[in-house]
Coordinates of N, CA, C and O in Angstrom, one line a residue:
M196 N 0.8 -1.2 0.0 CA 0.0 0.0 0.0 C 0.9 1.3 0.0 O 0.6 2.2 -0.7
D197 N 1.9 1.3 0.8 CA 2.8 2.4 0.8 C 3.4 2.7 -0.6 O 3.5 3.9 -1.0
G198 N 3.8 1.7 -1.3 CA 4.3 1.9 -2.7 C 3.3 2.5 -3.6 O 3.6 3.4 -4.4
D199 N 2.0 2.1 -3.4 CA 0.9 2.8 -4.2 C 0.8 4.3 -3.9 O 0.6 5.1 -4.8
R200 N 0.9 4.6 -2.6 CA 0.8 6.0 -2.3 C 2.0 6.8 -2.8 O 1.9 7.9 -3.3
V201 N 3.2 6.2 -2.8 CA 4.4 6.9 -3.3 C 4.2 7.1 -4.8 O 4.5 8.2 -5.3
Q202 N 3.8 6.1 -5.5 CA 3.6 6.2 -7.0 C 2.5 7.3 -7.3 O 2.8 8.1 -8.1
A203 N 1.4 7.2 -6.6 CA 0.4 8.2 -6.9 C 0.9 9.6 -6.6 O 0.6 10.5 -7.3
K204 N 1.6 9.8 -5.5 CA 2.1 11.1 -5.1 C 3.1 11.5 -6.2 O 3.1 12.7 -6.6
H205 N 3.9 10.7 -6.6 CA 4.9 11.0 -7.7 C 4.2 11.5 -8.9 O 4.6 12.6 -9.4
L206 N 3.2 10.9 -9.3 CA 2.4 11.3 -10.5 C 1.7 12.6 -10.2 O 1.7 13.5 -11.0
A207 N 1.1 12.7 -9.0 CA 0.4 13.9 -8.6 C 1.4 15.1 -8.5 O 1.0 16.3 -8.8
D208 N 2.6 14.9 -8.2 CA 3.6 16.0 -8.1 C 3.9 16.6 -9.5 O 4.5 17.6 -9.6
T209 N 3.5 15.9 -10.6 CA 3.8 16.4 -11.9 C 2.7 17.1 -12.6 O 2.8 17.4 -13.8
L210 N 1.6 17.3 -11.9 CA 0.4 17.8 -12.6 C 0.7 19.1 -13.3 O 0.1 19.4 -14.3
L211 N 1.5 20.0 -12.8 CA 1.8 21.2 -13.4 C 3.2 21.3 -14.0 O 3.6 22.4 -14.4
D212 N 3.9 20.2 -14.0 CA 5.3 20.2 -14.6 C 5.2 20.2 -16.1 O 4.1 20.1 -16.7
D213 N 6.4 20.3 -16.7 CA 6.4 20.3 -18.2 C 6.1 18.9 -18.7 O 6.1 17.9 -18.0
G214 N 5.9 18.8 -20.0 CA 5.6 17.5 -20.6 C 6.6 16.5 -20.4 O 6.2 15.3 -20.2
R215 N 7.8 16.8 -20.4 CA 8.9 15.8 -20.3 C 8.8 15.1 -18.9 O 8.9 13.9 -18.7
A216 N 8.7 15.9 -17.8 CA 8.5 15.4 -16.5 C 7.3 14.5 -16.3 O 7.4 13.5 -15.7
Q217 N 6.2 14.9 -17.0 CA 5.0 14.1 -16.9 C 5.2 12.8 -17.6 O 4.8 11.7 -17.1
L218 N 5.8 12.8 -18.8 CA 6.1 11.6 -19.5 C 7.0 10.6 -18.8 O 6.7 9.4 -18.6
D219 N 8.0 11.2 -18.2 CA 9.0 10.4 -17.4 C 8.2 9.8 -16.2 O 8.4 8.6 -15.9
A220 N 7.4 10.5 -15.5 CA 6.6 10.0 -14.4 C 5.7 8.9 -14.8 O 5.7 7.8 -14.1
F221 N 5.0 9.0 -15.9 CA 4.1 7.9 -16.3 C 4.9 6.7 -16.7 O 4.5 5.5 -16.4
V222 N 6.0 6.9 -17.5 CA 6.8 5.7 -17.9 C 7.3 5.0 -16.6 O 7.2 3.8 -16.5
E223 N 7.8 5.7 -15.7 CA 8.4 5.1 -14.4 C 7.3 4.4 -13.7 O 7.5 3.3 -13.1
D224 N 6.1 5.0 -13.6 CA 5.0 4.4 -12.9 C 4.6 3.0 -13.5 O 4.4 2.0 -12.9
Y225 N 4.5 3.0 -14.9 CA 4.2 1.7 -15.5 C 5.3 0.7 -15.4 O 5.1 -0.5 -15.3
R226 N 6.6 1.2 -15.4 CA 7.7 0.3 -15.2 C 7.6 -0.4 -13.8 O 7.8 -1.6 -13.7
R227 N 7.3 0.4 -12.8 CA 7.2 -0.2 -11.5 C 6.0 -1.1 -11.4 O 6.0 -2.2 -10.8
T228 N 4.9 -0.8 -12.1 CA 3.7 -1.6 -12.0 C 3.9 -2.9 -12.7 O 3.5 -4.0 -12.1
I229 N 4.5 -3.0 -13.9 CA 4.6 -4.3 -14.5 C 5.7 -5.2 -13.8 O 5.5 -6.4 -13.6
E230 N 6.7 -4.6 -13.2 CA 7.7 -5.4 -12.5 C 7.0 -5.9 -11.2 O 7.3 -7.1 -10.8
A231 N 6.2 -5.1 -10.6 CA 5.5 -5.6 -9.3 C 4.5 -6.7 -9.5 O 4.2 -7.4 -8.5
T232 N 4.1 -7.0 -10.7 CA 3.2 -8.1 -11.0 C 3.9 -9.5 -10.6 O 3.2 -10.5 -10.4
L233 N 5.2 -9.5 -10.5 CA 5.9 -10.7 -10.2 C 6.1 -10.9 -8.7 O 6.5 -11.9 -8.2
D234 N 5.8 -9.8 -7.9 CA 6.0 -9.8 -6.4 C 5.3 -11.0 -5.8 O 4.1 -11.2 -6.0
G235 N 6.1 -11.8 -5.0 CA 5.5 -12.9 -4.2 C 5.1 -14.1 -5.0 O 4.5 -15.0 -4.4
L236 N 5.4 -14.2 -6.3 CA 5.1 -15.3 -7.0 C 6.3 -16.3 -7.1 O 7.4 -16.0 -7.0
S237 N 5.9 -17.6 -7.2 CA 6.9 -18.6 -7.4 C 7.4 -18.6 -8.8 O 6.7 -18.0 -9.7
E238 N 8.5 -19.3 -9.1 CA 9.0 -19.4 -10.5 C 7.9 -20.1 -11.4 O 7.7 -19.6 -12.5
E239 N 7.3 -21.1 -10.8 CA 6.3 -21.8 -11.6 C 5.1 -20.9 -11.9 O 4.6 -20.8 -13.1
Q240 N 4.7 -20.1 -11.0 CA 3.6 -19.1 -11.2 C 3.9 -18.1 -12.2 O 3.1 -17.7 -13.1
A241 N 5.2 -17.6 -12.2 CA 5.6 -16.6 -13.1 C 5.7 -17.1 -14.5 O 5.5 -16.3 -15.5
R242 N 5.9 -18.4 -14.7 CA 6.0 -19.0 -16.0 C 4.7 -19.6 -16.5 O 4.6 -20.1 -17.6
R243 N 3.7 -19.6 -15.6 CA 2.4 -20.3 -16.0 C 1.7 -19.7 -17.2 O 1.6 -18.5 -17.3
R244 N 1.4 -20.6 -18.1 CA 0.6 -20.1 -19.3 C -0.8 -20.3 -19.1 O -1.3 -21.4 -18.8
L245 N -1.6 -19.2 -19.2 CA -3.0 -19.2 -19.0 C -3.8 -18.9 -20.3 O -5.0 -18.9 -20.3
V246 N -3.1 -18.6 -21.4 CA -3.6 -18.2 -22.7 C -2.9 -19.0 -23.7 O -1.8 -19.5 -23.5
P247 N -3.5 -19.2 -24.9 CA -2.9 -20.0 -26.0 C -1.5 -19.5 -26.5 O -0.7 -20.3 -26.9
S248 N -1.3 -18.2 -26.4 CA 0.0 -17.7 -26.8 C 1.1 -18.0 -25.8 O 0.8 -18.6 -24.8
A249 N 2.3 -17.5 -26.1 CA 3.4 -17.7 -25.2 C 3.4 -16.7 -24.0 O 4.4 -16.7 -23.3
T250 N 2.3 -16.0 -23.9 CA 2.3 -14.9 -22.8 C 2.2 -15.5 -21.4 O 1.3 -16.2 -21.1
T251 N 3.2 -15.1 -20.6 CA 3.2 -15.4 -19.2 C 3.7 -14.2 -18.5 O 4.1 -13.2 -19.1
L252 N 3.5 -14.1 -17.2 CA 4.0 -12.9 -16.5 C 5.5 -12.7 -16.7 O 5.9 -11.5 -16.9
L253 N 6.2 -13.7 -16.6 CA 7.7 -13.6 -16.7 C 8.0 -13.2 -18.2 O 8.9 -12.4 -18.4
G254 N 7.3 -13.8 -19.1 CA 7.5 -13.5 -20.5 C 7.1 -12.1 -20.9 O 7.7 -11.4 -21.7
L255 N 6.1 -11.5 -20.2 CA 5.7 -10.1 -20.4 C 6.8 -9.2 -20.0 O 7.1 -8.2 -20.7
L256 N 7.4 -9.5 -18.8 CA 8.5 -8.6 -18.4 C 9.7 -8.7 -19.3 O 10.4 -7.7 -19.6
K257 N 9.9 -9.9 -19.8 CA 11.0 -10.1 -20.8 C 10.7 -9.4 -22.1 O 11.6 -8.7 -22.7
H258 N 9.5 -9.4 -22.5 CA 9.1 -8.7 -23.7 C 9.2 -7.2 -23.5 O 9.7 -6.5 -24.4
V259 N 8.7 -6.7 -22.4 CA 8.8 -5.2 -22.1 C 10.3 -4.8 -22.1 O 10.6 -3.7 -22.5
T260 N 11.2 -5.6 -21.6 CA 12.6 -5.3 -21.6 C 13.1 -5.2 -23.1 O 13.7 -4.2 -23.4
W261 N 12.7 -6.2 -23.9 CA 13.1 -6.2 -25.3 C 12.5 -4.9 -26.0 O 13.2 -4.2 -26.7
M262 N 11.2 -4.6 -25.7 CA 10.6 -3.4 -26.3 C 11.3 -2.2 -26.0 O 11.6 -1.3 -26.9
Q263 N 11.7 -2.0 -24.8 CA 12.4 -0.8 -24.4 C 13.8 -0.7 -25.1 O 14.3 0.4 -25.4
R264 N 14.4 -1.9 -25.2 CA 15.7 -1.9 -25.9 C 15.6 -1.5 -27.3 O 16.4 -0.7 -27.9
V265 N 14.5 -1.9 -28.0 CA 14.2 -1.6 -29.4 C 14.1 0.0 -29.5 O 14.7 0.6 -30.3
W266 N 13.2 0.5 -28.6 CA 13.0 2.0 -28.7 C 14.1 2.9 -28.2 O 14.4 3.9 -28.8
F267 N 14.7 2.5 -27.1 CA 15.8 3.4 -26.6 C 17.2 3.1 -27.0 O 18.0 4.0 -27.2
E268 N 17.5 1.8 -27.3 CA 18.9 1.5 -27.7 C 19.0 1.4 -29.2 O 20.0 1.8 -29.8
E269 N 17.9 0.9 -29.9 CA 18.0 0.9 -31.4 C 17.6 2.2 -31.9 O 18.3 2.8 -32.6
C270 N 16.3 2.6 -31.6 CA 15.8 3.8 -32.2 C 16.6 5.1 -31.8 O 17.0 5.9 -32.6
V271 N 16.7 5.3 -30.5 CA 17.4 6.5 -30.0 C 18.9 6.3 -30.1 O 19.6 7.2 -30.6
G272 N 19.4 5.1 -29.7 CA 20.9 4.9 -29.6 C 21.5 4.6 -31.0 O 22.7 4.7 -31.1
G273 N 20.7 4.1 -31.9 CA 21.3 3.9 -33.3 C 22.0 2.6 -33.4 O 22.7 2.4 -34.4
R274 N 21.8 1.6 -32.5 CA 22.5 0.3 -32.6 C 21.5 -0.7 -33.2 O 20.3 -0.7 -32.7
S275 N 21.9 -1.6 -34.1 CA 21.0 -2.5 -34.7 C 20.6 -3.6 -33.7 O 21.3 -3.9 -32.7
R276 N 19.5 -4.3 -34.0 CA 19.0 -5.4 -33.1 C 20.1 -6.5 -33.1 O 20.3 -7.1 -32.1
R277 N 20.7 -6.7 -34.2 CA 21.7 -7.8 -34.3 C 22.9 -7.4 -33.4 O 23.4 -8.2 -32.6
E278 N 23.3 -6.1 -33.5 CA 24.4 -5.6 -32.7 C 24.1 -5.7 -31.2 O 24.9 -6.0 -30.3
L279 N 22.8 -5.5 -30.9 CA 22.3 -5.5 -29.5 C 22.1 -6.9 -29.0 O 21.8 -7.2 -27.8
G280 N 22.1 -7.9 -29.9 CA 21.8 -9.3 -29.5 C 20.3 -9.5 -29.2 O 20.0 -10.4 -28.5
L281 N 19.5 -8.8 -29.9 CA 18.0 -8.9 -29.7 C 17.4 -9.8 -30.7 O 17.8 -9.8 -31.9
V282 N 16.4 -10.5 -30.3 CA 15.6 -11.3 -31.2 C 14.9 -10.3 -32.2 O 14.7 -9.1 -31.9
Q283 N 14.6 -10.8 -33.4 CA 14.1 -9.8 -34.4 C 12.6 -9.5 -34.3 O 12.2 -8.4 -34.7
S284 N 11.8 -10.4 -33.7 CA 10.3 -10.1 -33.7 C 9.8 -10.0 -32.3 O 10.3 -10.6 -31.3
P285 N 8.7 -9.2 -32.1 CA 8.1 -9.1 -30.8 C 7.6 -10.5 -30.3 O 7.8 -10.7 -29.1
D286 N 7.1 -11.3 -31.1 CA 6.6 -12.7 -30.6 C 7.7 -13.4 -30.0 O 7.6 -14.1 -29.0
A287 N 8.9 -13.4 -30.6 CA 10.1 -14.2 -30.1 C 10.5 -13.6 -28.7 O 11.1 -14.3 -27.9
S288 N 10.2 -12.3 -28.5 CA 10.7 -11.7 -27.3 C 10.0 -12.2 -26.0 O 10.4 -11.9 -24.9
F289 N 8.9 -12.8 -26.2 CA 8.1 -13.4 -25.0 C 8.6 -14.7 -24.6 O 8.3 -15.2 -23.5
K290 N 9.4 -15.4 -25.4 CA 9.8 -16.8 -25.2 C 10.9 -16.8 -24.1 O 11.8 -16.1 -24.1
L291 N 10.6 -17.7 -23.1 CA 11.5 -17.9 -22.0 C 12.5 -19.0 -22.3 O 12.2 -20.0 -22.8
A292 N 13.8 -18.7 -21.9 CA 14.8 -19.7 -21.9 C 14.8 -20.5 -20.6 O 14.2 -20.0 -19.6
A293 N 15.4 -21.7 -20.7 CA 15.4 -22.5 -19.5 C 16.0 -21.8 -18.3 O 15.5 -22.0 -17.1
G294 N 17.0 -21.0 -18.5 CA 17.7 -20.3 -17.4 C 17.0 -19.0 -16.9 O 17.5 -18.4 -16.0
D295 N 16.0 -18.6 -17.6 CA 15.3 -17.4 -17.2 C 14.6 -17.6 -15.8 O 13.9 -18.6 -15.6
T296 N 14.9 -16.7 -14.9 CA 14.2 -16.7 -13.6 C 13.6 -15.3 -13.3 O 14.0 -14.4 -14.0
I297 N 12.8 -15.3 -12.3 CA 12.3 -14.0 -11.9 C 13.5 -13.0 -11.6 O 13.5 -11.9 -12.1
A298 N 14.5 -13.5 -10.9 CA 15.6 -12.6 -10.6 C 16.4 -12.2 -11.8 O 16.7 -11.0 -11.9
S299 N 16.6 -13.1 -12.7 CA 17.4 -12.7 -13.9 C 16.7 -11.8 -14.9 O 17.2 -10.9 -15.4
V300 N 15.4 -12.1 -15.0 CA 14.6 -11.2 -15.9 C 14.4 -9.8 -15.3 O 14.5 -8.8 -16.0
R301 N 14.2 -9.8 -14.0 CA 14.1 -8.5 -13.3 C 15.4 -7.7 -13.5 O 15.4 -6.5 -13.7
A302 N 16.5 -8.4 -13.3 CA 17.8 -7.7 -13.4 C 18.0 -7.1 -14.8 O 18.4 -6.0 -14.9
A303 N 17.6 -7.9 -15.8 CA 17.8 -7.4 -17.2 C 16.8 -6.2 -17.4 O 17.2 -5.2 -18.1
F304 N 15.6 -6.3 -16.9 CA 14.6 -5.2 -17.0 C 15.2 -3.9 -16.3 O 15.1 -2.9 -16.9
R305 N 15.7 -4.1 -15.1 CA 16.2 -2.9 -14.4 C 17.4 -2.3 -15.1 O 17.5 -1.1 -15.2
E306 N 18.3 -3.1 -15.6 CA 19.4 -2.6 -16.4 C 19.0 -1.9 -17.7 O 19.5 -0.8 -18.0
T307 N 18.0 -2.5 -18.3 CA 17.4 -1.8 -19.5 C 16.8 -0.5 -19.2 O 17.0 0.5 -19.9
C308 N 16.1 -0.4 -18.1 CA 15.5 0.9 -17.7 C 16.5 1.9 -17.4 O 16.4 3.1 -17.9
A309 N 17.6 1.5 -16.8 CA 18.7 2.5 -16.5 C 19.3 2.9 -17.8 O 19.6 4.1 -18.0
T310 N 19.6 2.0 -18.7 CA 20.1 2.3 -20.0 C 19.2 3.3 -20.8 O 19.7 4.3 -21.4
A311 N 17.9 3.0 -20.7 CA 17.0 3.9 -21.4 C 17.0 5.3 -20.8 O 17.0 6.3 -21.6
R312 N 17.0 5.4 -19.5 CA 17.0 6.7 -18.9 C 18.3 7.5 -19.4 O 18.2 8.7 -19.7
A313 N 19.4 6.8 -19.4 CA 20.6 7.5 -19.8 C 20.6 7.9 -21.3 O 21.1 8.9 -21.7
A314 N 20.0 7.1 -22.1 CA 19.9 7.3 -23.6 C 19.2 8.6 -23.9 O 19.5 9.3 -24.9
V315 N 18.2 8.9 -23.0 CA 17.3 10.1 -23.3 C 17.6 11.3 -22.4 O 17.0 12.4 -22.7
A316 N 18.5 11.1 -21.5 CA 18.7 12.2 -20.4 C 19.0 13.6 -21.0 O 18.5 14.6 -20.5
D317 N 19.8 13.6 -22.0 CA 20.2 14.9 -22.6 C 19.5 15.3 -23.8 O 19.9 16.3 -24.5
L318 N 18.5 14.6 -24.2 CA 17.8 14.9 -25.5 C 16.4 15.6 -25.2 O 15.7 15.2 -24.3
P319 N 16.1 16.6 -26.0 CA 14.8 17.3 -25.9 C 13.8 16.4 -26.6 O 14.1 15.6 -27.4
L320 N 12.5 16.6 -26.2 CA 11.4 15.8 -26.8 C 11.3 16.0 -28.3 O 10.9 15.1 -29.0
D321 N 11.7 17.1 -28.8 CA 11.6 17.3 -30.2 C 12.8 16.8 -31.0 O 12.9 17.0 -32.2
A322 N 13.8 16.2 -30.3 CA 14.9 15.6 -31.0 C 14.4 14.5 -32.0 O 13.6 13.7 -31.7
V323 N 15.0 14.5 -33.2 CA 14.7 13.5 -34.2 C 15.7 12.4 -34.0 O 16.9 12.6 -34.1
V324 N 15.2 11.2 -33.8 CA 16.0 10.0 -33.6 C 15.8 9.1 -34.9 O 14.7 9.0 -35.4
T325 N 16.9 8.6 -35.3 CA 16.9 7.9 -36.7 C 17.3 6.4 -36.7 O 17.5 5.9 -37.7
G326 N 17.5 5.8 -35.5 CA 18.0 4.5 -35.5 C 17.0 3.4 -35.8 O 17.4 2.2 -36.0
H327 N 15.7 3.6 -35.7 CA 14.7 2.6 -36.0 C 14.6 2.3 -37.4 O 14.6 3.2 -38.3
R328 N 14.5 1.0 -37.7 CA 14.4 0.6 -39.1 C 13.2 1.1 -39.8 O 13.1 1.1 -41.1
G329 N 12.2 1.5 -39.1 CA 11.0 2.1 -39.7 C 11.1 3.6 -40.1 O 10.2 4.2 -40.6
G330 N 12.3 4.2 -39.7 CA 12.5 5.5 -40.1 C 12.6 6.5 -39.0 O 12.3 6.1 -37.8
P331 N 12.9 7.8 -39.2 CA 13.0 8.8 -38.2 C 11.7 9.1 -37.5 O 10.7 9.0 -38.1
R332 N 11.8 9.6 -36.3 CA 10.7 10.0 -35.5 C 11.2 10.9 -34.4 O 12.4 10.9 -34.1
T333 N 10.3 11.6 -33.7 CA 10.8 12.4 -32.6 C 10.9 11.6 -31.3 O 10.2 10.5 -31.2
L334 N 11.7 12.1 -30.4 CA 11.8 11.4 -29.1 C 10.4 11.4 -28.4 O 10.0 10.4 -27.7
H335 N 9.6 12.5 -28.6 CA 8.3 12.5 -28.0 C 7.5 11.3 -28.5 O 6.7 10.7 -27.7
W336 N 7.5 11.0 -29.8 CA 6.8 9.9 -30.4 C 7.3 8.6 -29.7 O 6.5 7.7 -29.4
V337 N 8.6 8.5 -29.5 CA 9.1 7.2 -28.9 C 8.5 7.1 -27.5 O 8.1 6.0 -27.1
Y338 N 8.5 8.2 -26.7 CA 7.9 8.1 -25.4 C 6.5 7.7 -25.4 O 6.0 6.8 -24.6
L339 N 5.7 8.2 -26.4 CA 4.3 7.8 -26.5 C 4.1 6.4 -26.8 O 3.3 5.7 -26.3
Q340 N 5.0 5.9 -27.7 CA 4.9 4.5 -28.1 C 5.3 3.6 -26.9 O 4.6 2.6 -26.7
V341 N 6.3 3.9 -26.2 CA 6.7 3.1 -25.0 C 5.6 3.2 -23.9 O 5.2 2.1 -23.4
L342 N 5.0 4.3 -23.7 CA 3.9 4.4 -22.8 C 2.7 3.5 -23.2 O 2.1 2.8 -22.4
R343 N 2.4 3.6 -24.5 CA 1.3 2.8 -25.0 C 1.6 1.3 -24.8 O 0.7 0.6 -24.3
E344 N 2.8 0.9 -25.1 CA 3.1 -0.6 -24.9 C 3.1 -0.9 -23.4 O 2.6 -2.0 -23.0
L345 N 3.7 -0.1 -22.6 CA 3.7 -0.4 -21.1 C 2.3 -0.5 -20.6 O 2.0 -1.4 -19.8
A346 N 1.4 0.4 -20.9 CA 0.0 0.4 -20.4 C -0.7 -0.8 -20.9 O -1.4 -1.5 -20.1
H347 N -0.5 -1.2 -22.2 CA -1.1 -2.3 -22.8 C -0.7 -3.6 -22.0 O -1.5 -4.4 -21.6
H348 N 0.6 -3.8 -21.8 CA 1.1 -5.0 -21.2 C 0.9 -5.0 -19.7 O 0.7 -6.1 -19.1
C349 N 0.8 -3.8 -19.0 CA 0.4 -3.8 -17.6 C -1.0 -4.4 -17.5 O -1.3 -5.1 -16.5
G350 N -1.9 -4.1 -18.4 CA -3.3 -4.6 -18.4 C -3.3 -6.1 -18.5 O -4.0 -6.8 -17.7
H351 N -2.5 -6.6 -19.4 CA -2.3 -8.1 -19.6 C -1.8 -8.7 -18.3 O -2.3 -9.7 -17.8
A352 N -0.8 -8.1 -17.7 CA -0.1 -8.7 -16.5 C -1.1 -8.7 -15.3 O -1.1 -9.6 -14.6
D353 N -1.9 -7.6 -15.2 CA -2.8 -7.5 -14.1 C -3.8 -8.7 -14.2 O -4.1 -9.3 -13.2
I354 N -4.3 -9.0 -15.4 CA -5.3 -10.0 -15.5 C -4.6 -11.4 -15.3 O -5.2 -12.2 -14.6
L355 N -3.4 -11.6 -15.8 CA -2.8 -12.9 -15.6 C -2.5 -13.1 -14.1 O -2.7 -14.2 -13.6
R356 N -2.0 -12.1 -13.4 CA -1.7 -12.2 -12.0 C -3.0 -12.5 -11.2 O -3.0 -13.4 -10.3
E357 N -4.1 -11.9 -11.6 CA -5.4 -12.1 -10.9 C -5.8 -13.6 -11.1 O -6.2 -14.3 -10.1
Q358 N -5.6 -14.1 -12.3 CA -5.9 -15.5 -12.5 C -5.0 -16.5 -11.7 O -5.5 -17.5 -11.2
I359 N -3.7 -16.2 -11.7 CA -2.8 -17.0 -11.0 C -3.1 -17.0 -9.5 O -3.1 -18.1 -8.9
L360 N -3.4 -15.9 -8.9 CA -3.6 -15.8 -7.5 C -5.0 -16.4 -7.1 O -5.2 -16.8 -6.0
A361 N -5.9 -16.6 -8.1 CA -7.2 -17.1 -7.8 C -7.1 -18.7 -7.7 O -8.0 -19.3 -7.2
D362 N -6.0 -19.3 -8.2 CA -5.9 -20.7 -8.2 C -5.6 -21.2 -6.8 O -5.0 -20.7 -5.9

């Protein structure tokens, strides 16, 4: 409950801030939210498949890690997916390796978040970034895309967690 109040207060503190501070606050809130869906779960629960696709709670966090690397390291940073060692498709990014654990996927997620923060720290929202294979776009657009994906996957994770805890 305390964490919820801190998150809500953090967002509330940005009501009159500039657009960048607001975007950063929402991205961070969704990052915390999706990571927290693994809190208190066993490895088996985190890997449990409840839908026909490869979507699991642990797979969602792995995918969100991949997604942020695509937008912040490829698109903003200008490094190719091959250079970054990333799978090429979103579907493949959900797949868990035998060695993936809650701790290892969380560590990769946190490292990716730190890398993403550093990649955009000195860039204005109107900066044009050119590293994505789909062509140039503004940093503001990248933020909106990342927010869209985080919100989308937080919804999935919330439902999966509810189902897992109901068992």
